């Protein structure tokens, strides 16, 4: 597909790590001594038998939940990559298989990495994945994305050519967002699509977001819960919408198809959006607006009861 003609990014060299201006706000992450500017680990971790068993148990738990809930592209990707062969998948093998399909690879990183480094890897079709796995104690919920979230959640959809292109374009989009100092807005788009997106299939929402597909509670809550809003995706709106990073989502945004997502994002010039955006978010994460194409108006009961901290049941 052609890039939009007004796109000044055409002249950008995406192979080199972007410079971040001093006035651009980025999370203050401390780079571990053993990684360089690219934040890449020298090698994938070697997992113990117990850790490999954690992968296997997480894998079977999700595979019991996803059929009938995940979109067909995600189920197809899971099938193609066969991530349940036993233990944490080997990144070399995964990268070879993915590479042959869409040119993507999977590379190990120690933890969450800075935005500009993340954009740079995505722009070069490298997906950074955590080089560690959660413990039995944090089996149900982790704060840092581990190898299960990253590989089980994100990698299967990288077998889909259009989604694979979307993620690369998203990485490239980081350069422009940094120039406009609008990383939060672009981050909200990632959150409500790549992490927590739903997609219409056979007239019903299905899961494609990795934050949903890699967790047992959210996979059910996002689709069947009465509590959360389900709203058709509108990029301008979503980029103005706050989000929660440590609980189930009050709102999920739904796309018609990956082609719809591509039209709304890749084929659109974000300069115009960024110029009109304020520096902070305009809408609360639970808000329903007049302009929304609403599929389900959430009761927000789960959050009214206090959410995660209160041990409220997701309803
Ligand atoms: N078209 C967007 C821009 O002009 C780039 C983009 C692609 C943004 C994919 C998000 C996702 O900046
Ligand atoms: Fe993720």
Short mmCIF file of C-alpha atoms and ligand atoms in Angstrom, two decimals:
data_model
loop_
_atom_site.label_atom_id
_atom_site.label_comp_id
_atom_site.label_asym_id
_atom_site.label_seq_id
_atom_site.Cartn_x
_atom_site.Cartn_y
_atom_site.Cartn_z
CA UNK A 1 0.00 0.00 0.00
CA UNK A 2 1.24 3.50 -0.76
CA UNK A 3 2.39 5.68 2.09
CA UNK A 4 0.47 8.94 2.31
CA UNK A 5 2.08 11.55 0.11
CA UNK A 6 2.18 14.25 2.78
CA UNK A 7 4.28 11.97 4.93
CA UNK A 8 7.53 13.72 5.75
CA UNK A 9 8.79 10.45 7.20
CA UNK A 10 9.64 9.25 3.70
CA UNK A 11 13.08 10.76 4.06
CA UNK A 12 13.66 9.36 7.53
CA UNK A 13 16.36 6.72 8.00
CA UNK A 14 14.65 4.17 10.23
CA UNK A 15 17.71 1.95 10.47
CA UNK A 16 19.39 4.28 12.96
CA UNK A 17 18.26 4.75 16.54
CA UNK A 18 16.27 8.02 16.76
CA UNK A 19 17.61 10.93 18.74
CA UNK A 20 15.33 12.05 21.53
CA UNK A 21 15.27 15.76 22.16
CA UNK A 22 15.93 16.87 25.72
CA UNK A 23 12.42 18.29 26.05
CA UNK A 24 10.69 15.03 25.09
CA UNK A 25 9.28 13.25 28.09
CA UNK A 26 10.16 9.55 28.29
CA UNK A 27 9.95 7.18 31.24
CA UNK A 28 13.18 7.30 33.25
CA UNK A 29 14.35 3.72 32.80
CA UNK A 30 17.76 2.70 34.05
CA UNK A 31 19.63 0.70 31.47
CA UNK A 32 21.21 -2.45 32.97
CA UNK A 33 25.00 -2.50 32.59
CA UNK A 34 25.07 -5.63 30.42
CA UNK A 35 23.05 -4.19 27.52
CA UNK A 36 24.02 -1.51 25.01
CA UNK A 37 22.07 1.34 23.40
CA UNK A 38 19.88 -1.19 21.60
CA UNK A 39 18.88 -2.74 24.94
CA UNK A 40 19.30 -6.23 23.45
CA UNK A 41 20.36 -9.11 25.66
CA UNK A 42 23.48 -10.94 24.39
CA UNK A 43 21.45 -14.19 24.30
CA UNK A 44 18.10 -15.65 25.21
CA UNK A 45 17.85 -16.87 28.81
CA UNK A 46 18.20 -20.58 29.52
CA UNK A 47 15.11 -21.65 31.41
CA UNK A 48 14.99 -24.21 34.22
CA UNK A 49 12.62 -27.18 34.11
CA UNK A 50 10.31 -25.36 36.54
CA UNK A 51 10.25 -22.26 34.37
CA UNK A 52 9.54 -24.29 31.25
CA UNK A 53 6.67 -25.94 33.13
CA UNK A 54 5.27 -22.47 33.93
CA UNK A 55 5.21 -21.75 30.20
CA UNK A 56 3.43 -25.04 29.52
CA UNK A 57 0.80 -24.39 32.19
CA UNK A 58 0.17 -20.82 31.04
CA UNK A 59 -0.06 -22.10 27.47
CA UNK A 60 -2.66 -24.75 28.22
CA UNK A 61 -4.68 -22.40 30.39
CA UNK A 62 -4.98 -19.83 27.56
CA UNK A 63 -5.61 -22.46 24.89
CA UNK A 64 -8.62 -23.65 26.87
CA UNK A 65 -10.05 -20.12 26.84
CA UNK A 66 -9.23 -18.70 23.40
CA UNK A 67 -11.13 -20.88 20.91
CA UNK A 68 -14.39 -19.08 20.15
CA UNK A 69 -13.03 -15.90 21.75
CA UNK A 70 -9.85 -15.05 19.84
CA UNK A 71 -10.12 -13.80 16.26
CA UNK A 72 -9.30 -16.26 13.50
CA UNK A 73 -6.00 -14.57 12.56
CA UNK A 74 -4.77 -15.01 16.13
CA UNK A 75 -5.87 -18.65 16.32
CA UNK A 76 -4.24 -19.29 12.95
CA UNK A 77 -0.98 -17.67 14.10
CA UNK A 78 -0.97 -19.76 17.28
CA UNK A 79 -1.48 -22.85 15.20
CA UNK A 80 1.22 -21.94 12.66
CA UNK A 81 3.88 -21.19 15.27
CA UNK A 82 2.92 -24.12 17.47
CA UNK A 83 4.01 -22.46 20.71
CA UNK A 84 3.04 -25.45 22.83
CA UNK A 85 5.84 -27.82 21.84
CA UNK A 86 7.09 -27.78 25.42
CA UNK A 87 8.78 -24.99 27.34
CA UNK A 88 9.59 -21.40 26.43
CA UNK A 89 9.98 -21.23 22.64
CA UNK A 90 13.44 -20.68 21.29
CA UNK A 91 13.68 -17.21 19.68
CA UNK A 92 16.00 -18.45 16.91
CA UNK A 93 13.44 -21.01 15.75
CA UNK A 94 10.57 -18.51 16.08
CA UNK A 95 12.46 -15.85 14.14
CA UNK A 96 13.28 -18.28 11.33
CA UNK A 97 9.63 -19.29 11.00
CA UNK A 98 8.29 -15.75 11.30
CA UNK A 99 11.01 -14.42 9.03
CA UNK A 100 9.90 -16.72 6.24
CA UNK A 101 6.29 -15.56 6.64
CA UNK A 102 6.48 -11.79 7.23
CA UNK A 103 10.14 -10.87 7.79
CA UNK A 104 9.79 -10.34 11.55
CA UNK A 105 12.15 -11.61 14.25
CA UNK A 106 11.92 -11.89 18.04
CA UNK A 107 14.76 -10.45 20.14
CA UNK A 108 15.37 -10.69 23.92
CA UNK A 109 15.34 -7.59 26.14
CA UNK A 110 15.80 -7.43 29.94
CA UNK A 111 12.66 -5.43 30.79
CA UNK A 112 10.44 -2.68 29.42
CA UNK A 113 12.61 -0.57 27.13
CA UNK A 114 12.51 3.17 26.37
CA UNK A 115 9.96 4.30 23.77
CA UNK A 116 12.46 5.39 21.17
CA UNK A 117 14.34 2.06 21.33
CA UNK A 118 11.04 0.17 21.12
CA UNK A 119 9.99 2.21 18.03
CA UNK A 120 13.35 1.57 16.42
CA UNK A 121 13.12 -2.20 16.83
CA UNK A 122 9.54 -2.30 15.53
CA UNK A 123 10.42 -0.11 12.55
CA UNK A 124 13.00 -2.76 11.67
CA UNK A 125 10.61 -5.67 12.20
CA UNK A 126 12.22 -6.86 15.40
CA UNK A 127 9.83 -7.64 18.23
CA UNK A 128 11.45 -7.13 21.66
CA UNK A 129 10.40 -9.85 24.12
CA UNK A 130 11.13 -10.09 27.84
CA UNK A 131 14.02 -12.41 28.69
CA UNK A 132 12.37 -13.84 31.80
CA UNK A 133 9.20 -15.66 32.83
CA UNK A 134 6.84 -14.95 35.74
CA UNK A 135 6.89 -17.14 38.85
CA UNK A 136 4.15 -19.35 40.29
CA UNK A 137 3.44 -16.55 42.79
CA UNK A 138 2.75 -14.09 39.97
CA UNK A 139 1.12 -16.68 37.68
CA UNK A 140 -2.16 -14.76 37.29
CA UNK A 141 -0.90 -11.23 37.17
CA UNK A 142 2.44 -9.58 36.44
CA UNK A 143 3.41 -5.95 36.23
CA UNK A 144 6.26 -6.25 33.74
CA UNK A 145 5.54 -7.99 30.45
CA UNK A 146 7.34 -11.35 30.54
CA UNK A 147 8.19 -13.80 27.77
CA UNK A 148 4.72 -15.40 27.99
CA UNK A 149 2.88 -12.13 27.44
CA UNK A 150 5.28 -11.03 24.71
CA UNK A 151 5.55 -14.28 22.79
CA UNK A 152 2.14 -15.88 23.32
CA UNK A 153 0.32 -12.56 23.20
CA UNK A 154 2.10 -10.59 20.48
CA UNK A 155 4.04 -12.90 18.22
CA UNK A 156 1.20 -14.99 16.69
CA UNK A 157 -0.36 -11.95 14.99
CA UNK A 158 2.98 -11.07 13.42
CA UNK A 159 2.28 -14.00 11.07
CA UNK A 160 -0.60 -11.92 9.61
CA UNK A 161 0.82 -9.78 6.77
CA UNK A 162 -1.41 -6.76 7.34
CA UNK A 163 -1.00 -6.74 11.10
CA UNK A 164 2.76 -7.23 10.67
CA UNK A 165 2.81 -4.11 8.47
CA UNK A 166 0.72 -2.18 10.98
CA UNK A 167 3.18 -2.85 13.81
CA UNK A 168 6.14 -1.81 11.69
CA UNK A 169 4.30 1.37 10.62
CA UNK A 170 3.52 2.01 14.28
CA UNK A 171 7.24 1.86 15.07
CA UNK A 172 7.99 4.33 12.29
CA UNK A 173 5.21 6.58 13.58
CA UNK A 174 7.20 7.03 16.79
CA UNK A 175 9.62 9.43 15.09
CA UNK A 176 6.83 11.86 14.22
CA UNK A 177 5.17 11.55 17.63
CA UNK A 178 8.50 12.40 19.27
CA UNK A 179 8.90 15.47 17.08
CA UNK A 180 5.47 16.65 18.21
CA UNK A 181 6.04 15.53 21.81
CA UNK A 182 2.87 13.43 21.63
CA UNK A 183 4.17 10.05 22.79
CA UNK A 184 1.30 9.66 25.25
CA UNK A 185 -1.27 9.93 22.48
CA UNK A 186 0.54 7.41 20.29
CA UNK A 187 0.93 5.20 23.35
CA UNK A 188 -2.84 5.26 23.93
CA UNK A 189 -3.34 4.06 20.35
CA UNK A 190 -0.99 1.12 20.94
CA UNK A 191 -2.75 0.34 24.19
CA UNK A 192 -6.25 0.30 22.73
CA UNK A 193 -5.26 -1.65 19.62
CA UNK A 194 -2.18 -3.88 19.95
CA UNK A 195 -2.66 -4.54 23.66
CA UNK A 196 -6.42 -4.39 24.27
CA UNK A 197 -8.05 -4.40 20.85
CA UNK A 198 -11.17 -6.31 19.84
CA UNK A 199 -12.18 -7.05 16.25
CA UNK A 200 -15.58 -7.84 14.70
CA UNK A 201 -15.92 -11.32 13.32
CA UNK A 202 -19.20 -12.93 12.27
CA UNK A 203 -21.03 -9.97 13.78
CA UNK A 204 -19.42 -10.28 17.22
CA UNK A 205 -16.35 -8.87 18.94
CA UNK A 206 -13.36 -11.21 19.18
CA UNK A 207 -9.97 -10.78 20.81
CA UNK A 208 -6.80 -9.67 19.03
CA UNK A 209 -5.02 -7.57 21.71
CA UNK A 210 -2.10 -9.27 23.45
CA UNK A 211 -2.96 -7.93 26.90
CA UNK A 212 -6.30 -9.69 26.60
CA UNK A 213 -5.21 -12.90 24.89
CA UNK A 214 -2.39 -13.61 27.36
CA UNK A 215 -4.55 -13.42 30.51
CA UNK A 216 -7.40 -15.69 31.65
CA UNK A 217 -9.59 -13.13 33.38
CA UNK A 218 -9.40 -10.37 30.84
CA UNK A 219 -10.14 -12.72 27.92
CA UNK A 220 -13.54 -13.43 29.44
CA UNK A 221 -14.17 -9.97 30.92
CA UNK A 222 -13.39 -8.07 27.71
CA UNK A 223 -15.88 -10.05 25.64
CA UNK A 224 -18.56 -11.18 28.07
CA UNK A 225 -18.26 -8.71 30.95
CA UNK A 226 -21.19 -6.34 31.62
CA UNK A 227 -18.82 -3.91 33.31
CA UNK A 228 -16.67 -2.53 30.46
CA UNK A 229 -17.71 -0.36 27.50
CA UNK A 230 -17.22 -1.80 24.04
CA UNK A 231 -16.91 1.01 21.50
CA UNK A 232 -16.00 1.03 17.80
CA UNK A 233 -12.46 2.39 17.34
CA UNK A 234 -12.08 6.03 16.36
CA UNK A 235 -8.41 6.97 16.26
CA UNK A 236 -8.84 10.66 17.15
CA UNK A 237 -10.94 9.74 20.14
CA UNK A 238 -8.69 6.96 21.38
CA UNK A 239 -5.59 9.13 21.22
CA UNK A 240 -7.31 11.48 23.65
CA UNK A 241 -8.33 8.72 26.05
CA UNK A 242 -6.54 7.86 29.28
CA UNK A 243 -5.85 4.22 30.13
CA UNK A 244 -5.14 2.00 33.14
CA UNK A 245 -2.00 -0.09 33.20
CA UNK A 246 -2.62 -2.08 36.37
CA UNK A 247 -6.15 -3.43 36.11
CA UNK A 248 -8.74 -4.70 33.65
CA UNK A 249 -9.83 -2.02 31.17
CA UNK A 250 -12.98 0.10 31.69
CA UNK A 251 -13.32 0.40 27.88
CA UNK A 252 -12.35 -1.74 24.90
CA UNK A 253 -12.24 -0.43 21.33
CA UNK A 254 -13.36 -2.57 18.44
CA UNK A 255 -12.14 -2.56 14.82
CA UNK A 256 -14.06 -3.85 11.77
CA UNK A 257 -11.02 -5.61 10.35
CA UNK A 258 -7.26 -5.21 10.16
CA UNK A 259 -7.80 -3.34 6.89
CA UNK A 260 -10.02 -0.87 8.82
CA UNK A 261 -7.24 -0.41 11.39
CA UNK A 262 -4.72 0.12 8.59
CA UNK A 263 -6.90 2.76 6.90
CA UNK A 264 -7.49 4.64 10.15
CA UNK A 265 -3.79 4.74 11.05
CA UNK A 266 -1.16 3.94 8.45
CA UNK A 267 -2.95 5.72 5.63
CA UNK A 268 -3.67 8.82 7.64
CA UNK A 269 -1.37 11.76 8.27
CA UNK A 270 -1.02 12.14 12.03
CA UNK A 271 0.58 15.62 11.76
CA UNK A 272 -2.94 17.02 11.64
CA UNK A 273 -4.00 15.06 14.70
CA UNK A 274 -0.92 15.97 16.74
CA UNK A 275 -1.31 19.68 16.00
CA UNK A 276 -4.77 19.66 17.58
CA UNK A 277 -4.03 17.45 20.56
CA UNK A 278 -3.40 18.86 23.99
CA UNK A 279 -0.41 17.50 25.92
CA UNK A 280 -2.59 15.47 28.29
CA UNK A 281 -5.60 13.19 27.89
CA UNK A 282 -9.07 14.71 27.46
CA UNK A 283 -11.30 11.71 28.22
CA UNK A 284 -11.46 9.46 31.24
CA UNK A 285 -10.96 5.78 30.47
CA UNK A 286 -14.55 4.88 31.43
CA UNK A 287 -16.22 7.76 29.54
CA UNK A 288 -18.87 7.23 26.86
CA UNK A 289 -19.11 10.17 24.45
CA UNK A 290 -21.96 11.40 22.23
CA UNK A 291 -19.92 10.64 19.15
CA UNK A 292 -19.20 7.04 20.16
CA UNK A 293 -20.48 4.15 18.12
CA UNK A 294 -21.30 2.05 21.14
CA UNK A 295 -21.67 -1.74 21.05
CA UNK A 296 -22.11 -2.15 24.78
CA UNK A 297 -22.51 0.48 27.47
CA UNK A 298 -20.64 -0.86 30.47
CA UNK A 299 -22.12 -0.85 33.96
CA UNK A 300 -18.57 -0.23 35.31
CA UNK A 301 -19.65 -2.32 38.27
CA UNK A 302 -16.23 -3.94 38.66
CA UNK A 303 -14.53 -0.55 38.99
CA UNK A 304 -17.26 0.95 41.16
CA UNK A 305 -16.59 -1.88 43.58
CA UNK A 306 -12.95 -0.91 43.70
CA UNK A 307 -11.34 -3.04 40.99
CA UNK A 308 -8.27 -5.13 41.61
CA UNK A 309 -7.44 -3.79 45.05
CA UNK A 310 -10.88 -4.71 46.39
CA UNK A 311 -10.87 -8.33 45.15
CA UNK A 312 -14.05 -7.47 43.24
CA UNK A 313 -15.09 -10.18 40.80
CA UNK A 314 -14.83 -9.10 37.19
CA UNK A 315 -18.44 -8.91 35.99
N1 LIG B 1 0.05 7.56 9.46
C1 LIG B 1 0.67 7.81 10.72
C2 LIG B 1 1.42 9.16 10.72
O1 LIG B 1 1.31 9.91 9.80
C3 LIG B 1 1.63 6.71 11.05
C4 LIG B 1 1.05 5.58 11.82
C5 LIG B 1 1.06 4.30 11.31
C6 LIG B 1 0.54 5.74 13.09
C7 LIG B 1 0.55 3.24 12.04
C8 LIG B 1 0.06 4.69 13.82
C9 LIG B 1 0.05 3.43 13.31
O2 LIG B 1 2.10 9.46 11.66
FE1 LIG B 2 2.45 -6.15 25.29
#
